[in-house]
Tab-separated table of C-alpha atoms in Angstrom:
chain	number	residue	atom	x	y	z
A	9	ILE	CA	92.360	122.753	86.774
A	10	LEU	CA	93.961	125.653	88.059
A	11	LYS	CA	97.127	126.965	86.385
A	12	GLY	CA	100.687	125.988	87.960
A	13	THR	CA	99.096	123.137	89.882
A	14	LYS	CA	101.779	120.879	90.702
A	15	LEU	CA	100.086	118.327	93.195
A	16	ILE	CA	96.393	116.982	93.499
A	17	ILE	CA	95.590	114.705	96.711
A	18	PHE	CA	92.476	112.429	96.618
A	19	ASP	CA	91.449	111.108	99.846
A	20	SER	CA	90.090	108.455	99.762
A	21	LEU	CA	89.879	106.498	96.567
A	22	ARG	CA	86.798	104.820	97.470
A	23	ASP	CA	84.957	108.060	98.043
A	24	MET	CA	85.690	109.492	94.531
A	25	HIS	CA	84.067	107.040	92.168
A	26	LEU	CA	81.424	104.654	91.881
A	27	LEU	CA	83.387	101.920	90.002
A	28	ASP	CA	84.174	98.482	91.316
A	29	GLU	CA	87.838	98.520	92.537
A	30	ASN	CA	88.190	94.721	92.349
A	31	ASN	CA	87.321	94.556	88.616
A	32	SER	CA	90.448	95.014	86.694
A	33	LYS	CA	88.746	96.948	83.888
A	34	ASP	CA	87.334	99.649	86.204
A	35	ALA	CA	90.751	99.605	88.193
A	36	GLN	CA	92.654	100.241	85.021
A	37	SER	CA	90.120	103.216	83.974
A	38	LEU	CA	91.056	104.914	87.291
A	39	ILE	CA	94.519	104.920	86.754
A	40	ASP	CA	94.033	105.998	83.160
A	41	TYR	CA	92.173	109.141	84.779
A	42	PHE	CA	95.190	109.621	87.089
A	43	ARG	CA	97.302	109.602	84.133
A	44	GLU	CA	95.888	112.604	82.325
A	45	PHE	CA	96.964	114.487	85.204
A	46	THR	CA	100.609	112.995	85.526
A	47	ALA	CA	100.762	113.528	81.693
A	48	LYS	CA	100.448	117.392	82.322
A	49	GLY	CA	103.166	117.487	84.910
A	50	ILE	CA	100.875	117.064	88.025
A	51	THR	CA	101.661	114.900	90.829
A	52	VAL	CA	98.947	112.875	92.040
A	53	LEU	CA	98.793	111.698	95.857
A	54	ILE	CA	95.758	108.945	96.598
A	55	ALA	CA	94.735	107.935	99.929
A	56	HIS	CA	93.933	104.464	99.674
A	57	HIS	CA	92.599	101.756	102.189
A	58	ASN	CA	94.275	98.146	102.891
A	59	LYS	CA	92.452	94.951	103.204
A	60	LYS	CA	91.980	94.021	107.080
A	61	GLU	CA	94.809	92.251	107.521
A	62	SER	CA	97.769	94.150	108.737
A	63	PHE	CA	101.232	94.805	106.554
A	64	LEU	CA	103.373	94.228	109.727
A	65	ASN	CA	102.176	90.492	109.631
A	66	SER	CA	102.961	90.502	105.805
A	67	LYS	CA	106.366	89.981	104.314
A	68	ASP	CA	104.980	92.245	101.447
A	69	PRO	CA	103.043	95.353	102.252
A	70	ALA	CA	101.844	95.491	98.549
A	71	GLN	CA	99.796	92.266	99.398
A	72	VAL	CA	97.242	93.852	101.824
A	73	LEU	CA	96.449	96.509	99.282
A	74	ARG	CA	92.522	96.859	98.621
A	75	GLY	CA	91.382	96.185	94.904
A	76	SER	CA	92.697	94.766	91.471
A	77	SER	CA	96.405	94.131	90.937
A	78	ALA	CA	95.812	96.848	88.138
A	79	ILE	CA	95.756	99.567	90.841
A	80	LEU	CA	99.164	98.311	92.016
A	81	ALA	CA	100.354	97.668	88.648
A	82	GLY	CA	99.500	101.330	87.438
A	83	ILE	CA	101.173	103.504	90.367
A	84	ASP	CA	104.431	104.512	90.329
A	85	SER	CA	104.872	104.442	94.238
A	86	LEU	CA	103.413	102.849	97.130
A	87	LEU	CA	103.681	104.135	100.756
A	88	ALA	CA	102.091	101.803	103.277
A	89	VAL	CA	101.198	103.504	106.482
A	90	GLU	CA	100.034	101.615	109.775
A	91	LYS	CA	99.689	102.458	113.296
A	92	PHE	CA	101.971	100.693	115.282
A	93	LYS	CA	101.324	101.627	118.765
A	94	GLU	CA	99.012	104.465	120.525
A	95	LEU	CA	99.608	105.592	124.102
A	96	GLY	CA	98.299	108.990	125.384
A	97	GLY	CA	98.525	111.423	123.157
A	98	ARG	CA	101.685	109.451	121.553
A	99	ILE	CA	100.882	107.692	118.191
A	100	GLU	CA	103.645	105.469	116.626
A	101	TRP	CA	103.441	104.759	112.852
A	102	ILE	CA	105.316	102.331	110.597
A	103	ILE	CA	105.808	103.426	106.915
A	104	ALA	CA	107.028	101.247	104.265
A	105	GLN	CA	107.685	101.638	100.791
A	106	ALA	CA	106.250	98.672	98.819
A	107	LYS	CA	106.826	100.199	95.293
A	108	LEU	CA	108.964	102.582	93.525
A	109	ARG	CA	109.429	102.720	89.958
A	110	GLN	CA	112.324	104.932	90.026
A	111	GLY	CA	115.054	105.730	92.394
A	112	LYS	CA	116.078	103.906	95.659
A	113	ALA	CA	113.729	101.975	97.752
A	114	LEU	CA	113.788	102.844	101.717
A	115	PHE	CA	113.709	100.599	104.380
A	116	PRO	CA	110.647	100.866	106.476
A	117	PHE	CA	110.537	103.444	108.994
A	118	LYS	CA	109.180	104.778	112.187
A	119	VAL	CA	107.520	108.240	112.752
A	120	VAL	CA	105.847	109.571	115.956
A	121	PHE	CA	102.981	111.828	116.059
A	122	GLN	CA	102.734	113.753	119.612
A	123	GLU	CA	100.309	116.311	120.796
A	124	LYS	CA	101.282	118.194	124.197
A	125	ASP	CA	100.285	121.803	125.299
A	126	GLY	CA	98.439	122.239	122.203
A	127	LEU	CA	101.558	121.779	119.972
A	128	ALA	CA	101.543	118.699	117.596
A	129	THR	CA	104.893	117.197	116.208
A	130	LEU	CA	105.902	114.402	113.897
A	131	THR	CA	109.082	112.829	114.582
A	132	TYR	CA	110.980	110.410	112.337
A	133	GLU	CA	112.517	107.607	114.744
A	134	GLY	CA	114.778	105.588	112.381
A	135	GLU	CA	114.292	102.288	110.244
A	136	VAL	CA	112.771	99.486	111.638
A	137	GLU	CA	113.784	96.760	109.259
A	138	ASN	CA	115.766	94.985	112.109
A	139	GLU	CA	112.863	94.733	114.069
A	140	LEU	CA	110.820	92.994	111.520
A	141	LYS	CA	113.825	91.055	110.530
A	142	LYS	CA	114.053	89.881	114.177
A	143	ARG	CA	110.178	88.595	114.034
A	144	GLU	CA	110.878	86.661	111.010
A	145	LYS	CA	114.014	85.462	112.426
A	146	ALA	CA	112.270	84.157	115.756
A	147	LYS	CA	109.956	82.589	113.807
A	148	GLU	CA	112.335	80.312	111.795
A	149	ILE	CA	113.739	79.550	115.129
A	150	ILE	CA	110.461	78.724	116.839
A	151	LYS	CA	109.783	76.509	114.211
A	152	LYS	CA	113.111	74.663	114.210
A	153	ILE	CA	112.899	74.276	118.145
A	154	LEU	CA	109.463	72.942	117.882
A	155	SER	CA	110.193	70.387	115.302
A	156	GLU	CA	112.324	68.601	117.952
A	157	GLY	CA	109.157	68.534	119.788
A	158	GLU	CA	106.577	70.233	122.114
A	159	LYS	CA	107.847	72.880	124.199
A	160	PHE	CA	106.385	75.648	126.920
A	161	HIS	CA	106.599	79.138	126.411
A	162	SER	CA	109.359	80.057	128.833
A	163	GLU	CA	111.401	77.181	127.277
A	164	ILE	CA	111.093	78.870	123.678
A	165	VAL	CA	112.133	82.401	125.237
A	166	GLN	CA	115.163	80.840	127.026
A	167	LYS	CA	115.958	79.229	123.672
A	168	LEU	CA	115.616	82.539	121.842
A	169	VAL	CA	117.207	85.144	124.057
A	170	PRO	CA	121.010	84.090	123.157
A	171	PHE	CA	119.898	85.156	119.597
A	172	GLY	CA	119.641	88.668	120.736
A	173	ILE	CA	115.957	88.497	120.332
A	174	GLY	CA	114.009	90.512	122.987
A	175	GLU	CA	110.896	88.881	124.877
A	176	ARG	CA	108.191	91.382	123.305
A	177	THR	CA	109.572	90.079	119.600
A	178	ILE	CA	109.298	86.477	120.799
A	179	LYS	CA	105.765	87.078	122.261
A	180	THR	CA	104.600	88.519	119.025
A	181	ALA	CA	106.259	85.791	116.643
A	182	ILE	CA	104.511	83.213	118.727
A	183	THR	CA	101.037	85.137	118.429
A	184	GLU	CA	101.561	85.520	114.760
A	185	LEU	CA	102.737	81.783	114.119
A	186	LYS	CA	99.469	80.518	116.336
A	187	ASN	CA	97.154	83.295	113.982
A	188	SER	CA	98.803	81.923	110.790
A	189	GLN	CA	98.143	78.160	112.449
A	190	GLU	CA	101.738	77.374	111.986
A	191	ILE	CA	102.247	76.188	115.720
A	192	LYS	CA	99.474	74.653	117.834
A	193	PRO	CA	98.785	75.691	121.527
A	194	ARG	CA	97.891	73.457	124.262
A	195	LYS	CA	97.133	74.572	127.833
A	196	ASP	CA	97.926	72.250	131.009
A	197	LYS	CA	97.367	73.948	134.054
A	198	ASN	CA	99.406	77.214	134.428
A	199	LYS	CA	101.426	76.344	131.106
A	200	THR	CA	100.912	76.709	127.558
A	201	TYR	CA	102.869	74.411	125.650
A	202	TYR	CA	103.238	74.803	121.646
A	203	SER	CA	103.778	72.391	118.756
A	204	LEU	CA	103.960	72.203	115.011
C-alpha cells in the first residue's frame, strides 16, 4: 500500500473475491481482511449490491443488503442508495443511513444528478423521511378503512386526502399493499375495488 493512503474504495464487493457471501464464515473472512486496512488508519469504502427488492418498500434498508448478516454486523456504517426517479437527464436518488456505529444517524435524503450542456451537477434536495412516513401512514389508514368493508379506489383517495396525503402517495401505498398481498383488488366494469 502506498505510504500516506487514507482511503481505499472497492467497487464492487462481488468482483473482488471468490468466496460465498451467503456463508457467514466466508463473509467474516472478508470483514477481517478489510479490518487489516482500518487497523492501519485507512478508511475502506465498499460498493455492494442489494437483493432485488427495494429498500424504499422496506422499513429497514439493511434488510435488503445482499449476503450473510456477518457483513452488516462487521461494518461501521451502511449507506443505502436507490434510484427513485429518472426523467431525461435528471436522476433522483434516495440515500438512507441504515447503520452507523458512532455518531448521529441521518434521516433519508434525496440527491439529484443532472447533466445539462456538458455540465454535471449533484444537488442535495432535503430529507425524505416525511414522504416515507406518509406512505406508511397511508397504508395503515387504508387497512383501517378496508376493515369496514370493500371500497373502490376513489373512495379510498377521498378518505385519505383530509389527512394531508397526496394522491401519488396514496397510489403508491395501494400498489405496495397489493404487492405484499395485504389487500386484494377486484375489477368490476371501470372500477377497481379493494378489500382485506
